[in-house]
Amino acid sequence: MIRLTALSVVLFLVACGPKAPAPTDAFDGFVADATRDLVADSPELATRAGLSADIAGAGFAARLDDRSREAVERRRATALRLDAQMRGFDAAEMTPEQAVTHAVLTRQFADAAGGARFSYGRFDIEGFSPYVLNQLDSAFLTLPDFLDARHRIDSLRDAVDYVARLRAAADAIDAETERARADAAAGVIPPDFVIDRTLAALDAMNAAPPAAWTYVTALQRKLEALTGPLAPPPPDAKTPPAPPSQDVVRARALLAQAERIVATQILPAHLRAAAFLRSVRPRAVHDAGVMRLPDGAAFYAAALAQQTTTALQPDRIHALGLERVAALTAELDGALRAQALTEGTPGARLAALTADPLFQYPDSDEGRAQLLADVEARIARVMTVAVNQFGVLPKAKLEVRRVPVPLEAAQSGAYYEAPSLDGTQPGVYYINLRSLAEMTKIDLPTQDYHEGAPGHHFQIALAQEQDGLPLIRRLTGATAYAEGWGLYAEQVADEMGLYETDPIGRIGYLRWQLWRAARLVVDTGLHAKGWSREEAIAYLIAVTGDAPGVAASEVERYAVWPGQACSYEIGRLEIERLREKARRALGTKFELKGFHDVVLLNGAVPLPVLETLVDGWIAREGRGKK
């Protein structure tokens, strides 16, 4: 159980403290208020984090986030208010721990305020993007997975809450449709290919019978774990079935309610969303970038600032990408030549390698099972050797799961979902098995190290397990830090010797590094230099040699999440720079375990704050040197 005692004390002091608090007390009160507001505003966040009703408020488990236009406007106003309030505190008057929190929140709130100044798109304190309805994170996609993966059912009371949330799902979907309608009236319409992808996902879900929807199948699985099978036993003249228990009767009724809600409320909401998208499809353009949108250049600048936590401009990021692509292409050329692959450009040789059946799993249930087994074996190996690189390892378990089949078409190749703060939910590494041609033995090991261990699982689980961090710092993040760590973790896996007997896997590692460098080029190309979707896809295929479907899915993701693709390499470059800075400063006193601990055990922080933390560690480690 994660202890939340410190936060509870702070909340008590806010309610009962003196009327004229000291500056440090005032800041603690501000942090407590901001945390309470964040949790109260997002019952879904409270569920994902495993918070108790004492912290999240009574009844939160029966509610979904409010996705209405009014709620989003309140969040924008809150972001502007928090940014203004932060300017009233002086870090010089704070304890060292408070000063770090002050620096973290100052940057987070300032970046959120930058996004709050735009009246369209998706917005919350952790990020913003231009299109409410899209193929990645609209409610019709995220809610089934949320209820399946995160809503615990340990009693029939929990199941009643699940059904209550199900009743709210149609309102959530309709609220997003209405916001998208308002945006369209203001000239903000997704590109035609984004609409097509989103419609394809909606149509695929709508074609299934209600009993087969994830909402219903997840509830049935969870109920049967409590009560046993819910289907009546087959008739047997010799032994008539015993009457079902009261719990089974109630569980069957709840399941019937869920199926009815899907059929009569959620499906119609899906159809309304699809009808709206079809109505605006003739007005959609093919332009992938945000420059065409109202204040599009400013929108992209604000998105880059939030996603990278730097002041880097698009031209500089584009140039960094080109430099890194050139260096990695040269390194890949050598690695490919070592495998007797010498004909054509490195990208063409990578494409041939990707298409080689030798490095593909059979596209069958057996092939998918073998893939998952191989992933689990690699993760287990990491955990046995990580003690040589990390002083502290996460306590939370890491599970490997397949992306739910209804979500495969629209989702990325893999992603990680954090464990709950209370320890009841593990970290989960999701793998998309829609096409095993896209999930080859060349690339899969590096994906495991990025999404699982020592990547996002180490980074997120360790942060959540630091009881001394304020709760708000364990609930929110910094994308450049998080994705920078994931990319840096791939490098650490190489340094740990995990590719020593797998030269093809190391080629995959170099290609993954190349992908993230190419993202700097493509994201800025799309949103600042007028590249088309097709130009971006062609560039990625030529540079990385990856499958056209993978490249297309990636480019369409960048169109929906401007700036996010730049966070990976910008974050990795900074973590590597800080490591070398520490190594030079400390000489023989440098210890990699200590560096990794200072990077990981302070939670997700903006990159400038990370440098301050590393500088402090260098000073402490270096004391006493002659």
XYZ file of C-alpha atoms in Angstrom:
626
model
C 0.000 0.000 0.000
C 1.359 3.428 -0.947
C 1.250 5.677 2.046
C -0.523 9.011 1.547
C -0.040 10.219 5.106
C 1.965 13.286 4.133
C -0.770 14.538 1.826
C -3.439 13.926 4.467
C -1.473 16.023 6.961
C -1.150 18.822 4.427
C -4.892 18.771 3.746
C -5.560 18.927 7.495
C -3.270 21.914 7.875
C -4.965 23.694 4.999
C -8.338 23.287 6.710
C -7.288 24.002 10.286
C -4.022 25.968 10.090
C -3.308 29.542 11.166
C -4.852 32.441 9.271
C -1.454 33.926 8.385
C 0.686 30.965 7.263
C 4.418 31.182 6.742
C 5.515 31.218 3.066
C 6.429 27.546 3.130
C 3.111 26.614 4.738
C 1.291 28.663 2.119
C 3.062 26.789 -0.659
C 2.212 23.416 0.887
C -1.403 24.543 1.065
C -1.342 25.604 -2.566
C 0.087 22.230 -3.614
C -2.547 20.407 -1.561
C -5.340 22.478 -3.124
C -4.004 21.880 -6.639
C -3.747 18.140 -5.959
C -7.257 17.975 -4.549
C -8.642 19.880 -7.553
C -6.798 17.624 -10.010
C -8.118 14.449 -8.385
C -11.653 15.785 -7.979
C -11.716 16.783 -11.637
C -10.723 13.317 -12.873
C -12.354 10.262 -11.285
C -10.701 8.231 -14.048
C -7.275 9.399 -12.879
C -8.222 8.494 -9.309
C -9.161 4.987 -10.434
C -6.025 4.515 -12.513
C -3.903 5.656 -9.577
C -5.733 3.419 -7.104
C -6.665 6.301 -4.789
C -9.052 5.809 -1.900
C -12.370 7.602 -1.461
C -10.766 9.586 1.377
C -8.521 11.231 -1.210
C -10.651 11.097 -4.372
C -14.050 11.807 -2.822
C -17.090 9.644 -2.173
C -18.661 8.060 -5.235
C -15.782 8.724 -7.612
C -15.738 5.075 -8.732
C -19.198 5.471 -10.273
C -18.284 8.540 -12.355
C -16.329 9.317 -15.520
C -14.465 12.499 -16.354
C -16.641 15.368 -17.543
C -15.846 15.863 -21.237
C -18.319 18.669 -21.861
C -17.288 21.962 -23.409
C -18.016 23.724 -20.113
C -15.736 21.350 -18.199
C -12.885 21.825 -20.649
C -13.251 25.597 -20.391
C -13.057 25.307 -16.606
C -9.838 23.310 -16.984
C -8.389 25.983 -19.225
C -9.306 28.655 -16.698
C -7.801 26.582 -13.894
C -4.543 26.193 -15.819
C -4.276 29.960 -16.293
C -5.056 30.543 -12.609
C -2.496 28.027 -11.371
C 0.160 29.551 -13.605
C -0.568 33.011 -12.188
C -0.585 31.758 -8.601
C 2.788 30.050 -8.994
C 4.342 33.408 -9.787
C 3.448 34.587 -6.303
C 5.806 32.145 -4.551
C 9.506 32.698 -3.955
C 11.592 29.521 -4.079
C 14.310 31.235 -2.052
C 12.066 31.004 1.006
C 11.423 27.276 0.631
C 13.012 24.069 1.872
C 15.070 22.179 -0.745
C 12.268 19.660 -1.244
C 9.694 22.404 -1.707
C 11.982 24.224 -4.122
C 12.095 21.160 -6.391
C 8.312 20.856 -6.345
C 8.079 24.595 -7.026
C 10.363 24.258 -10.059
C 8.444 21.240 -11.379
C 5.015 22.829 -11.001
C 6.156 26.215 -12.301
C 7.112 24.613 -15.599
C 4.094 22.295 -15.762
C 1.593 25.042 -15.046
C 3.272 27.490 -17.426
C 3.222 24.941 -20.252
C -0.403 24.040 -19.513
C -1.307 27.735 -19.550
C 0.345 27.975 -22.962
C -2.087 25.373 -24.270
C -5.058 26.841 -22.406
C -4.904 29.942 -24.576
C -6.308 28.008 -27.548
C -10.043 27.444 -27.664
C -10.122 24.252 -29.719
C -9.031 20.659 -29.434
C -8.327 18.414 -26.461
C -6.966 19.922 -23.255
C -5.982 18.955 -19.737
C -3.173 19.939 -17.414
C -0.848 17.304 -18.900
C -1.326 17.983 -22.580
C -3.301 19.395 -25.464
C -3.860 18.477 -29.101
C -5.913 19.929 -31.943
C -8.636 17.338 -32.672
C -11.267 16.127 -30.214
C -12.278 13.147 -32.338
C -9.326 11.151 -33.612
C -7.991 7.635 -34.000
C -5.871 7.609 -30.829
C -7.445 8.992 -27.664
C -11.115 9.780 -28.141
C -13.511 8.537 -25.464
C -14.998 5.802 -27.638
C -11.511 4.251 -27.757
C -10.176 4.952 -24.281
C -13.237 4.151 -22.160
C -13.571 0.444 -23.063
C -9.908 -0.109 -22.249
C -10.168 1.953 -19.048
C -13.125 -0.036 -17.721
C -11.563 -3.324 -18.771
C -8.066 -2.704 -17.421
C -8.607 -0.330 -14.494
C -12.067 -0.613 -12.949
C -11.637 -3.268 -10.262
C -14.606 -5.428 -9.339
C -14.021 -7.033 -5.965
C -17.704 -7.034 -4.992
C -21.112 -6.613 -6.568
C -21.065 -3.047 -5.260
C -18.063 -2.409 -7.534
C -20.035 -3.933 -10.413
C -22.907 -1.513 -9.743
C -20.368 1.327 -10.032
C -19.109 -0.169 -13.301
C -22.626 -0.117 -14.747
C -23.070 3.471 -13.542
C -19.929 4.431 -15.429
C -21.265 2.583 -18.438
C -24.401 4.737 -18.322
C -22.138 7.816 -18.373
C -20.129 6.632 -21.375
C -22.696 7.733 -23.964
C -22.742 11.243 -22.478
C -18.927 11.331 -22.615
C -18.903 10.319 -26.286
C -21.674 12.787 -27.152
C -19.856 15.572 -25.308
C -16.787 15.023 -27.455
C -18.902 14.980 -30.602
C -20.445 18.317 -29.642
C -17.035 19.847 -28.938
C -15.807 18.586 -32.298
C -18.892 20.142 -33.900
C -18.112 23.510 -32.289
C -14.492 23.257 -33.430
C -15.605 22.476 -36.987
C -17.768 25.600 -36.978
C -14.605 27.539 -36.108
C -12.685 25.923 -38.960
C -10.912 23.176 -37.011
C -11.507 19.901 -38.854
C -9.093 16.953 -38.757
C -7.298 15.976 -41.962
C -9.219 13.614 -44.215
C -6.985 10.648 -43.362
C -7.530 11.180 -39.611
C -11.289 11.212 -40.158
C -11.027 8.041 -42.241
C -9.003 6.235 -39.559
C -11.398 7.348 -36.841
C -14.433 6.275 -38.839
C -12.846 2.897 -39.524
C -12.383 2.348 -35.780
C -15.950 3.432 -35.017
C -17.461 1.333 -37.788
C -15.540 -1.762 -36.696
C -16.779 -1.409 -33.122
C -20.345 -0.644 -34.221
C -20.536 -3.768 -36.390
C -20.150 -6.115 -33.417
C -23.194 -7.324 -31.455
C -23.513 -5.563 -28.067
C -22.707 -8.769 -26.178
C -19.273 -8.839 -27.870
C -18.296 -5.258 -26.958
C -15.408 -4.907 -24.533
C -17.698 -3.098 -22.088
C -19.809 -6.258 -21.744
C -17.173 -8.978 -22.064
C -14.975 -7.262 -19.452
C -17.862 -7.041 -17.002
C -18.782 -10.692 -17.561
C -15.191 -11.811 -16.959
C -14.945 -9.795 -13.753
C -18.345 -10.928 -12.459
C -17.585 -14.578 -13.126
C -14.373 -14.230 -11.141
C -16.667 -13.375 -8.205
C -19.637 -15.651 -8.720
C -18.595 -18.426 -11.068
C -20.185 -19.023 -14.507
C -23.226 -16.869 -15.218
C -24.629 -18.869 -18.124
C -27.285 -21.398 -17.027
C -25.996 -24.987 -17.030
C -27.160 -27.216 -19.895
C -30.414 -29.090 -19.146
C -29.918 -32.527 -17.617
C -32.994 -34.628 -16.943
C -31.229 -36.745 -14.340
C -29.903 -33.882 -12.197
C -31.969 -30.697 -12.376
C -29.819 -27.610 -11.838
C -29.832 -26.054 -8.411
C -31.427 -22.605 -8.154
C -28.841 -19.864 -8.775
C -27.556 -17.983 -5.759
C -28.696 -14.436 -5.088
C -25.262 -13.180 -6.146
C -25.558 -14.972 -9.486
C -29.036 -13.548 -10.015
C -27.787 -10.028 -9.309
C -24.712 -10.513 -11.488
C -26.859 -11.714 -14.406
C -29.083 -8.673 -14.012
C -26.088 -6.328 -14.046
C -24.700 -8.010 -17.146
C -28.071 -7.696 -18.885
C -28.160 -3.996 -17.938
C -24.696 -3.511 -19.420
C -25.655 -5.133 -22.713
C -28.825 -3.027 -22.850
C -26.857 0.189 -22.175
C -24.449 -0.633 -25.013
C -27.331 -1.332 -27.408
C -29.594 1.593 -26.495
C -27.162 4.331 -25.394
C -23.520 3.777 -26.326
C -24.048 2.419 -29.841
C -26.329 5.365 -30.743
C -23.662 7.754 -29.397
C -21.095 6.028 -31.625
C -23.425 6.363 -34.593
C -23.894 10.076 -33.860
C -20.114 10.559 -33.750
C -19.718 8.680 -37.032
C -22.526 10.671 -38.648
C -20.881 13.933 -37.604
C -17.512 12.864 -39.010
C -19.133 11.854 -42.287
C -20.897 15.212 -42.440
C -17.616 17.159 -42.212
C -15.538 14.749 -44.305
C -16.255 16.687 -47.559
C -14.795 19.822 -45.924
C -11.642 18.091 -44.699
C -8.316 18.801 -46.347
C -5.352 16.497 -46.782
C -2.900 18.880 -45.090
C -1.376 17.070 -42.096
C 0.106 20.062 -40.274
C -1.412 22.443 -37.726
C -0.147 25.575 -39.511
C -3.505 25.805 -41.329
C -5.455 25.988 -38.040
C -6.269 29.231 -36.165
C -2.966 30.514 -34.697
C -1.440 27.260 -35.913
C 2.189 28.382 -35.635
C 1.626 29.507 -32.047
C -0.215 26.258 -31.291
C 2.752 24.214 -32.499
C 5.228 26.360 -30.571
C 3.206 25.853 -27.388
C 2.928 22.111 -28.039
C 6.685 21.805 -28.576
C 7.360 23.729 -25.366
C 5.124 21.435 -23.345
C 6.250 18.194 -24.951
C 9.996 18.915 -24.807
C 10.085 21.240 -21.718
C 12.645 23.307 -23.649
C 12.690 26.507 -25.679
C 14.013 24.747 -28.791
C 12.544 26.112 -32.022
C 11.350 23.966 -34.951
C 14.316 24.802 -37.187
C 16.813 23.774 -34.513
C 14.930 20.557 -33.757
C 14.762 19.754 -37.476
C 18.521 20.271 -37.803
C 19.240 18.125 -34.732
C 17.184 15.377 -36.308
C 19.035 15.503 -39.595
C 22.409 15.401 -37.815
C 21.403 12.414 -35.708
C 19.868 10.581 -38.705
C 23.156 10.929 -40.594
C 25.237 9.595 -37.684
C 22.942 6.631 -37.010
C 22.652 5.768 -40.710
C 26.437 5.487 -40.865
C 26.499 3.250 -37.778
C 23.723 1.083 -39.194
C 25.598 0.726 -42.450
C 28.497 -0.838 -40.547
C 26.234 -3.157 -38.560
C 24.462 -4.312 -41.711
C 27.746 -4.907 -43.529
C 28.866 -7.070 -40.616
C 25.886 -9.301 -41.446
C 26.887 -9.409 -45.143
C 24.073 -7.006 -46.075
C 25.833 -4.651 -48.472
C 23.499 -3.958 -51.406
C 21.481 -0.746 -51.528
C 20.986 2.079 -49.082
C 20.808 1.254 -45.367
C 17.059 1.912 -45.531
C 16.623 -0.502 -48.431
C 18.677 -3.160 -46.623
C 16.587 -2.671 -43.497
C 13.436 -3.083 -45.578
C 14.741 -6.380 -46.989
C 15.643 -7.553 -43.496
C 12.155 -6.649 -42.232
C 10.530 -8.650 -45.031
C 12.654 -11.748 -44.386
C 10.374 -14.511 -43.009
C 13.277 -15.677 -40.853
C 12.671 -12.712 -38.557
C 8.871 -12.873 -38.472
C 6.504 -14.815 -36.249
C 3.845 -16.987 -37.922
C 0.643 -14.974 -38.338
C -1.379 -17.385 -36.199
C -2.538 -17.900 -32.637
C 0.571 -20.010 -32.057
C 2.800 -17.273 -33.443
C 1.204 -14.674 -31.185
C 1.573 -16.928 -28.158
C 5.260 -17.481 -28.956
C 5.819 -13.752 -29.375
C 4.348 -13.002 -25.959
C 6.377 -15.804 -24.388
C 9.587 -14.409 -25.906
C 8.775 -10.950 -24.588
C 8.188 -12.265 -21.077
C 11.492 -14.141 -21.176
C 13.379 -10.992 -22.194
C 11.743 -8.950 -19.446
C 12.687 -11.630 -16.894
C 16.299 -11.494 -18.067
C 16.402 -7.716 -17.673
C 15.227 -8.012 -14.079
C 18.054 -10.414 -13.263
C 20.850 -8.181 -14.599
C 19.418 -4.751 -13.762
C 20.927 -4.869 -10.267
C 24.263 -4.038 -11.875
C 22.951 -0.747 -13.297
C 20.292 0.414 -10.820
C 20.480 0.939 -7.092
C 16.694 0.695 -6.613
C 14.355 -1.573 -8.594
C 10.565 -1.195 -8.764
C 8.408 -3.251 -6.428
C 5.401 -3.214 -8.758
C 5.026 -6.192 -11.051
C 5.185 -5.822 -14.816
C 2.676 -7.755 -16.933
C 2.729 -8.242 -20.696
C -0.676 -8.127 -22.410
C -2.054 -7.986 -25.906
C -3.807 -4.786 -26.992
C -7.550 -5.607 -26.946
C -8.528 -6.797 -30.423
C -11.256 -4.125 -30.969
C -8.642 -1.408 -30.399
C -5.831 -2.891 -32.504
C -6.558 -1.075 -35.761
C -6.332 2.393 -34.251
C -3.654 1.949 -31.607
C 0.110 2.277 -31.843
C 2.417 -0.742 -31.802
C 2.905 -0.759 -28.036
C 2.309 1.292 -24.910
C 2.707 1.102 -21.155
C 0.062 1.663 -18.499
C 1.245 2.623 -15.035
C 0.583 0.558 -11.912
C -1.815 1.912 -9.328
C -0.425 3.797 -6.359
C -2.046 1.376 -3.918
C -0.176 -1.594 -5.374
C -3.295 -3.487 -6.472
C -2.729 -3.025 -10.214
C 0.538 -3.958 -11.950
C 2.305 -2.018 -14.634
C 1.159 -3.317 -18.021
C 3.120 -3.420 -21.264
C 0.582 -3.690 -24.105
C 1.672 -5.118 -27.473
C -0.372 -4.659 -30.647
C -0.632 -7.986 -32.473
C -2.840 -6.841 -35.350
C -0.096 -7.717 -37.854
C 2.908 -9.841 -36.942
C 4.670 -8.522 -40.045
C 4.892 -5.227 -38.136
C 6.216 -6.871 -34.950
C 9.422 -8.555 -36.084
C 12.191 -10.246 -34.136
C 14.440 -7.432 -35.340
C 12.620 -4.674 -33.502
C 10.718 -6.404 -30.730
C 13.548 -6.666 -28.169
C 14.160 -2.923 -28.215
C 10.445 -2.237 -27.897
C 10.432 -4.470 -24.806
C 13.255 -2.490 -23.215
C 11.564 0.841 -23.992
C 8.000 0.105 -22.942
C 8.779 -2.445 -20.232
C 12.082 -2.812 -18.413
C 14.299 -0.898 -17.892
C 12.157 1.693 -19.666
C 8.757 3.049 -18.713
C 8.128 0.479 -16.003
C 11.259 1.460 -14.097
C 10.659 5.157 -14.659
C 6.972 5.284 -13.714
C 6.732 2.562 -11.063
C 9.777 3.849 -9.162
C 8.395 7.387 -9.145
C 5.065 6.172 -7.802
C 6.807 4.229 -5.051
C 8.555 7.305 -3.628
C 6.324 8.099 -0.664
C 8.187 11.331 0.026
C 7.174 12.911 -3.281
C 4.033 15.068 -3.216
C 1.102 13.189 -4.692
C 0.724 15.652 -7.549
C 4.231 14.770 -8.728
C 3.331 11.083 -8.759
C 0.123 11.703 -10.706
C 1.430 14.050 -13.401
C 4.376 13.776 -15.746
C 6.754 15.424 -18.186
C 6.756 13.860 -21.647
C 10.357 14.673 -22.610
C 11.594 13.155 -19.376
C 9.384 10.051 -19.659
C 9.940 9.317 -23.338
C 13.551 10.466 -23.104
C 14.063 7.875 -20.375
C 12.374 5.190 -22.502
C 14.761 5.913 -25.365
C 17.758 6.187 -23.049
C 16.734 2.830 -21.524
C 17.171 1.227 -24.939
C 20.747 2.493 -24.875
C 21.209 1.134 -21.342
C 19.985 -2.278 -22.528
C 22.707 -2.221 -25.162
C 25.268 -1.233 -22.512
C 24.006 -4.064 -20.279
C 25.027 -6.544 -22.982
C 21.515 -7.656 -23.868
C 22.369 -7.725 -27.598
C 25.717 -9.527 -27.268
C 24.321 -12.753 -28.750
C 21.733 -11.021 -30.948
C 23.379 -8.901 -33.674
C 20.109 -8.668 -35.592
C 18.404 -7.380 -32.463
C 21.125 -4.733 -32.156
C 20.375 -3.646 -35.715
C 16.797 -3.249 -34.504
C 18.066 -1.154 -31.601
C 19.924 1.149 -33.987
C 16.834 1.390 -36.181
C 14.725 2.373 -33.171
C 17.237 5.086 -32.343
C 17.077 6.149 -35.985
C 13.272 6.242 -35.840
C 13.320 8.732 -32.969
C 15.863 10.921 -34.723
C 13.704 10.819 -37.861
C 10.721 11.885 -35.762
C 12.436 15.215 -35.097
C 12.663 15.720 -38.845
C 9.147 14.534 -39.664
C 7.218 16.250 -36.855
C 8.770 19.623 -37.590
C 8.458 18.899 -41.309
C 4.711 18.334 -40.979
C 3.908 21.165 -38.609
C 6.463 23.874 -39.451
C 7.763 23.188 -42.970
C 4.649 22.222 -44.891
C 5.426 18.546 -45.499
C 2.558 16.404 -46.734
C 1.510 13.106 -45.206
C 2.964 11.297 -48.217
C 6.304 13.131 -48.023
C 6.620 12.220 -44.361
C 5.758 8.556 -44.974
C 8.218 8.316 -47.853
C 10.971 9.859 -45.728
C 10.408 7.397 -42.873
C 10.366 4.399 -45.214
C 13.534 5.545 -46.973
C 15.398 6.223 -43.718
C 14.199 3.361 -41.519
C 13.213 0.694 -44.040
C 10.122 -0.054 -41.996
C 6.835 -1.355 -43.374
C 4.670 1.238 -45.177
C 1.776 0.534 -42.822
C 3.948 1.276 -39.800
C 5.210 4.522 -41.332
C 1.677 5.628 -42.250
C 0.345 4.904 -38.757
C 3.228 6.863 -37.236
C 2.767 9.922 -39.455
C -0.968 9.966 -38.743
C -0.159 9.874 -35.041
C 2.171 12.875 -35.396
C -0.610 14.768 -37.177
C -2.889 14.235 -34.168
C -0.272 14.849 -31.429
C 1.907 17.766 -32.605
C 5.264 17.945 -30.837
C 4.925 14.673 -28.928
C 7.169 12.794 -31.334
C 10.002 15.244 -30.617
C 10.037 14.477 -26.904
C 11.861 11.140 -27.230
C 15.155 12.206 -28.755
C 15.224 15.610 -27.056
C 14.844 13.875 -23.682
C 17.410 11.179 -24.460
C 19.976 13.698 -25.639
C 19.614 15.601 -22.375
C 19.859 12.539 -20.118
C 22.960 11.385 -21.990
C 24.467 14.886 -21.796
C 23.890 15.016 -18.049
C 25.452 11.575 -17.596
C 28.586 12.671 -19.409
C 28.636 15.927 -17.454
C 28.530 13.937 -14.209
C 31.153 11.461 -15.429
C 33.574 14.254 -16.311
C 32.979 16.118 -13.054
C 33.275 13.095 -10.755
C 35.900 11.026 -12.511
C 36.531 7.860 -10.514
C 33.754 8.824 -8.073
C 31.123 8.515 -10.799
C 28.783 5.574 -10.206
C 26.153 4.701 -12.809
C 23.778 3.285 -10.201
C 23.826 6.601 -8.359
C 23.195 8.550 -11.555
C 20.248 6.351 -12.481
C 18.801 6.667 -8.992
C 18.939 10.468 -8.991
C 17.281 10.516 -12.416
C 14.524 8.043 -11.493
C 13.740 8.594 -7.816
C 12.641 12.219 -8.151
C 9.720 11.443 -10.422
C 8.992 12.870 -13.855
C 10.463 16.359 -14.000
C 11.011 18.967 -16.722
C 14.461 18.708 -18.285
C 15.817 21.941 -16.730
C 14.814 20.625 -13.284
C 16.552 17.334 -14.029
C 19.789 19.203 -14.642
C 19.431 20.978 -11.294
C 18.936 17.629 -9.545
C 21.934 16.057 -11.269
C 24.074 19.107 -10.445
C 23.118 18.703 -6.785
C 24.064 15.022 -6.893
C 27.404 15.863 -8.499
C 28.103 18.378 -5.730
C 27.233 15.873 -2.991
C 29.257 13.053 -4.549
C 32.210 15.299 -5.202
C 32.577 16.675 -1.688
C 35.900 15.798 -0.169
C 37.698 15.562 -3.499
C 41.143 17.150 -3.510
